[in-house]
Coordinates of C-alpha atoms in Angstrom, one line a residue:
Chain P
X1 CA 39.1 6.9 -16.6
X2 CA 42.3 4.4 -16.9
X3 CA 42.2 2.3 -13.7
X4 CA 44.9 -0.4 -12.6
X5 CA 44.3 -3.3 -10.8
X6 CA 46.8 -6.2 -9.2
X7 CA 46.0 -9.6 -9.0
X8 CA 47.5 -12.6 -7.4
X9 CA 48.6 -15.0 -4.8
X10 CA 48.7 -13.3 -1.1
X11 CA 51.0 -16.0 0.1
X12 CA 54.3 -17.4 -1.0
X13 CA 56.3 -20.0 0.1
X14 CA 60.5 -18.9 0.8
X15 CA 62.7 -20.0 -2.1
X16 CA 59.4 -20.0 -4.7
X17 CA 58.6 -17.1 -7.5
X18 CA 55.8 -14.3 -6.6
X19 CA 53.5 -13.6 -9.5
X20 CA 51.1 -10.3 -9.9
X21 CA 49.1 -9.5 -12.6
X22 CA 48.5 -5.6 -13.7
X23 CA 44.8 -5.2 -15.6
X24 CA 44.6 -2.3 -17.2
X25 CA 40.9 -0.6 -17.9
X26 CA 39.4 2.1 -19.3
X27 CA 42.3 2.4 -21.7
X28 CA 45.0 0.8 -23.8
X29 CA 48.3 -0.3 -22.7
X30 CA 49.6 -0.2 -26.1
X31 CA 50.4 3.5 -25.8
X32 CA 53.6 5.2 -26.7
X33 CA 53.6 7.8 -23.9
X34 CA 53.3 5.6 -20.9
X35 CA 55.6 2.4 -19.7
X36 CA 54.1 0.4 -16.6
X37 CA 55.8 -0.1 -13.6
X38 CA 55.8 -2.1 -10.4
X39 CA 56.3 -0.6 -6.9
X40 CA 56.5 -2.3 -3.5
X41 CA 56.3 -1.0 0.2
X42 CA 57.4 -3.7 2.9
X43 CA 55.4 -3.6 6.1
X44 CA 56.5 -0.3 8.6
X45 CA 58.8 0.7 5.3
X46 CA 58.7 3.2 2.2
X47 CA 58.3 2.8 -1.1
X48 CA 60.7 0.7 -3.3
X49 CA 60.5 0.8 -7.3
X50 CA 60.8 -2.7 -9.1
X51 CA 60.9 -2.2 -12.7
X52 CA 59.2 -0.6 -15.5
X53 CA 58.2 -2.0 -19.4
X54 CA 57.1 -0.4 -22.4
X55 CA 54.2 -1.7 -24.3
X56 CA 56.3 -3.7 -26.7
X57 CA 58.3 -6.0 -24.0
X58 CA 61.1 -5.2 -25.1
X59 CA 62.3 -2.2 -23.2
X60 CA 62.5 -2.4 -19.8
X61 CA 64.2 -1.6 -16.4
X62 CA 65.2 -3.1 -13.3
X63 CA 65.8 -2.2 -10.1
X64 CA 69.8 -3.4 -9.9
X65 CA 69.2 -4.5 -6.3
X66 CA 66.5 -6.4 -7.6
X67 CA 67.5 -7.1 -11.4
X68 CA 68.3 -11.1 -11.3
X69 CA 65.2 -12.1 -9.8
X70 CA 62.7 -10.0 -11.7
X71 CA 61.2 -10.4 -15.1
X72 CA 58.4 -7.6 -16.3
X73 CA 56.1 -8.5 -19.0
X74 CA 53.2 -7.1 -21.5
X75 CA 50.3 -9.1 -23.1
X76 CA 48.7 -6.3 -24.8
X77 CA 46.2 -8.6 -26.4
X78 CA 44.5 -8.4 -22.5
X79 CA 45.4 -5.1 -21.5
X80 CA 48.0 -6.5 -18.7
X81 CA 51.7 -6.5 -17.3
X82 CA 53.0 -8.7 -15.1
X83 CA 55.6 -9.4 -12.6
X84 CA 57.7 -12.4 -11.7
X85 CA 59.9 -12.0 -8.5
X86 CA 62.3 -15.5 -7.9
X87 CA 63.6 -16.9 -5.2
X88 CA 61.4 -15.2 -2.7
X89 CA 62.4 -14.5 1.2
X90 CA 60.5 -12.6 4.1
X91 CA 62.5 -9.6 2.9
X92 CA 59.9 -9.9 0.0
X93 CA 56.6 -9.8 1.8
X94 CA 55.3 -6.2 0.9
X95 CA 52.1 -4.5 -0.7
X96 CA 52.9 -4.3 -4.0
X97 CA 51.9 -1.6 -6.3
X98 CA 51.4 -1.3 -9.8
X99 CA 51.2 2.4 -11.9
X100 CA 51.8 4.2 -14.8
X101 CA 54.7 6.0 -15.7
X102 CA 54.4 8.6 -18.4
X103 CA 57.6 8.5 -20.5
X104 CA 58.1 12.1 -20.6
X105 CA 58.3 13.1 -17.2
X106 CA 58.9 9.4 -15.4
X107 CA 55.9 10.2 -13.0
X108 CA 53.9 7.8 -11.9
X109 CA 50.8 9.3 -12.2
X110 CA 48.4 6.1 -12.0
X111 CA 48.2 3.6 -9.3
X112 CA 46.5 0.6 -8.9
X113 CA 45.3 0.0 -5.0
X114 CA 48.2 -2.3 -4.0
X115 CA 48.2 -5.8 -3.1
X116 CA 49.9 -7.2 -0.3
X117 CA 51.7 -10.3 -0.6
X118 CA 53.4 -12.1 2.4
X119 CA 55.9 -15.0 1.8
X120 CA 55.7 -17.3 4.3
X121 CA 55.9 -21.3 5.0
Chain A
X1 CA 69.5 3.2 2.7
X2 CA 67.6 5.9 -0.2
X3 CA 70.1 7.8 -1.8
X4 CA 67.5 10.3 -1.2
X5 CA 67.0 12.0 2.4
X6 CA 63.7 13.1 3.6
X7 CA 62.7 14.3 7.1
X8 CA 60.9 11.6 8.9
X9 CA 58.3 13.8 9.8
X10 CA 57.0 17.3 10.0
X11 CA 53.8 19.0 11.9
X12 CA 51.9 22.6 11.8
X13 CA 48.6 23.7 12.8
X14 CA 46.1 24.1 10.4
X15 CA 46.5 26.6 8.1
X16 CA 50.0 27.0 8.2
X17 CA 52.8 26.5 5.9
X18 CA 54.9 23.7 6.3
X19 CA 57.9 22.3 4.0
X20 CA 59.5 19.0 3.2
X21 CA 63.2 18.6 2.0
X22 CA 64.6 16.0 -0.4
X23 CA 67.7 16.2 -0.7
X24 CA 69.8 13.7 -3.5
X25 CA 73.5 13.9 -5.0
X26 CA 74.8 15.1 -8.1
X27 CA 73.8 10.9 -9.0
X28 CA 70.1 11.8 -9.3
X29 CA 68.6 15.4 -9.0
X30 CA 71.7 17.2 -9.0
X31 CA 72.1 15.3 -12.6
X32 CA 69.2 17.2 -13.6
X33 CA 66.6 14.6 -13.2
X34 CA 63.3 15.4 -12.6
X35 CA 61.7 15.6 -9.0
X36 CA 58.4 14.0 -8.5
X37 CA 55.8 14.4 -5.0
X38 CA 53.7 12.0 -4.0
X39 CA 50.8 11.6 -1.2
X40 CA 50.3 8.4 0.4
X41 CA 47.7 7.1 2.9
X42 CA 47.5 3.9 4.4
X43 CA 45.2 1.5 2.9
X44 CA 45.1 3.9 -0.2
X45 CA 47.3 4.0 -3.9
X46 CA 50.0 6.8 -3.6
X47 CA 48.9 10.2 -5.5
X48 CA 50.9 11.6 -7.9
X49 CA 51.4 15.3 -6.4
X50 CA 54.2 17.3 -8.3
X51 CA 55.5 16.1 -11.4
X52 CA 58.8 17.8 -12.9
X53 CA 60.3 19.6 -9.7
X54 CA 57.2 22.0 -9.6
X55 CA 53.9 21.2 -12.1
X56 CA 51.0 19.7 -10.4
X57 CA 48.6 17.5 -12.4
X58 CA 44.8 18.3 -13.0
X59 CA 43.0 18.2 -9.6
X60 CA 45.2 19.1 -7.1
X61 CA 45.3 22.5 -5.1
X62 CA 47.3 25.2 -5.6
X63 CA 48.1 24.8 -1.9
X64 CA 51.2 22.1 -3.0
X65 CA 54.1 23.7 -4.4
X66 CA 57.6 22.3 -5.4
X67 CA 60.8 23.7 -6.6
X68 CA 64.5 22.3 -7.2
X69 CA 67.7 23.7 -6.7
X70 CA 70.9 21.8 -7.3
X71 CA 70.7 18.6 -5.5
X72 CA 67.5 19.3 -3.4
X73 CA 64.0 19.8 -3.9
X74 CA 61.2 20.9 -1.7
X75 CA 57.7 20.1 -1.3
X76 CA 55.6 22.9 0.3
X77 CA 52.3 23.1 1.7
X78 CA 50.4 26.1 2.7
X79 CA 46.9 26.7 4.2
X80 CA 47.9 23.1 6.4
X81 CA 44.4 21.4 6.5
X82 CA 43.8 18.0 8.1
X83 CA 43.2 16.4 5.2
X84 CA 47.0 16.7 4.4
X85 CA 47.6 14.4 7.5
X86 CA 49.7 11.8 5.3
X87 CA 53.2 10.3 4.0
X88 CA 55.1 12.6 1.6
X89 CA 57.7 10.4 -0.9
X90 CA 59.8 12.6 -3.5
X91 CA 61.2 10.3 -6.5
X92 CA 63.9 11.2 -9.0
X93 CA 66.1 8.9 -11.1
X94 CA 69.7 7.8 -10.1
X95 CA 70.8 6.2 -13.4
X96 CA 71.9 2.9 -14.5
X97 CA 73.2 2.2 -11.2
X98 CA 70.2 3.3 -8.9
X99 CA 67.2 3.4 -11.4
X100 CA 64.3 5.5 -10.3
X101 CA 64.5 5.7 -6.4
X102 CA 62.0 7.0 -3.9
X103 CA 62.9 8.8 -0.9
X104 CA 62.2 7.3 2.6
X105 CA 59.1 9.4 2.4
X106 CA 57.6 12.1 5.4
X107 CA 55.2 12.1 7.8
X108 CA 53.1 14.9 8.0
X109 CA 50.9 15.9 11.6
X110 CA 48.5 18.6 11.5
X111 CA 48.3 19.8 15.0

């Protein structure tokens, strides 16, 4: 059964750049029916997409809110996706979510268990 | 600001039928896009529920419903047990300008 699982610093300091890792087990991100996306959900707040990648790195899609800070990658030789978020403020500090989005239907039908990430001084 | 609109919340007693509304623009599900439902409990990764307006994946009761009709779409849920005591999101896909958007999501009571 594919899992997903988000790794990375729970603090951030204003003005530097949040990093999360995506693992992906139990199957292959290197599949043509599914891109990978990143979701977020600020404290007392809903949920908020990020962006989204294909498997090759080359196609992907940002949230335009969001789209000058953010840079999504792939490294299918470990099975992971990643996010970079610049230029961090408190407005940032969330639980961040990463899932799988089949291609067909743009659901995102598996989620990793979120991790929360609070930028602060 | 969603350019979706959900209720903030919604209650019945168990076993009854209760619905939840999202209701877009001719931007995002009026456009034709695809409606998705999602369950979410705090502490826990959000469930996919309904995927395109009104299919539910493997696993999850007949008891969830959803349907689409110009620019709204509904969630319903009948036989109201307390395990439904959740958040309800809906999701589409605003286009270039929005990209996929959630909506501010629903809270549902069971009495």
């Amino acid at each position: 059964q594919l899992q997903l699982q988000e790794s990375g610093p729970g603090l951030v300091k204003p003005s530097e750049t949040l990093s999360l890792t995506c693992t992906v087990s139990g199957g292959f991100i290197s599949s043509s029916s599914y891109y990978w996306g990143w979701i977020r959900q600020p404290p007392g707040k809903g949920l908020e997409w990020i962006g989204t990648v294909y498997y090759n790195g080359v196609t992907s899609y940002y949230s335009p809110s969001l789209k000058s800070r953010i840079t999504v990658s792939v490294d299918t030789s470990k099975n992971q996706f990643s996010l970079k978020l610049s230029s961090v403020t408190a407005a940032d500090t969330a639980v961040y979510y990463c899932a799988r989005q089949v291609t067909t239907a743009d659901a995102f039908d598996i989620w990793g268990q979120g991790t929360m990430v609070t930028v602060s001084s | 600001q969603s350019v979706l609109t959900q209720p903030p919340s919604v209650s019945g007693a168990p076993g009854q039928r209760v619905t939840i509304s999202c209701t877009g623009s001719s931007s995002n599900i009026g456009a034709g896009y695809n409606v998705h439902w999602y369950q979410h409990l705090p502490g826990t990764a959000p469930k996919l529920l309904i995927y395109g307006n009104n299919n539910r994946p493997s696993g999850v009761p007949d008891r969830f419903s959803g349907s689409k009709s110009g620019t709204s779409a509904a969630l319903a849920i009948t036989g109201l047990q307390a395990e439904d005591e959740a958040d309800y999101y809906c999701q589409s896909y605003g286009g270039s300008l929005s990209g996929y958007v959630f909506g501010p999501g629903t809270k549902v009571t069971v009495l």
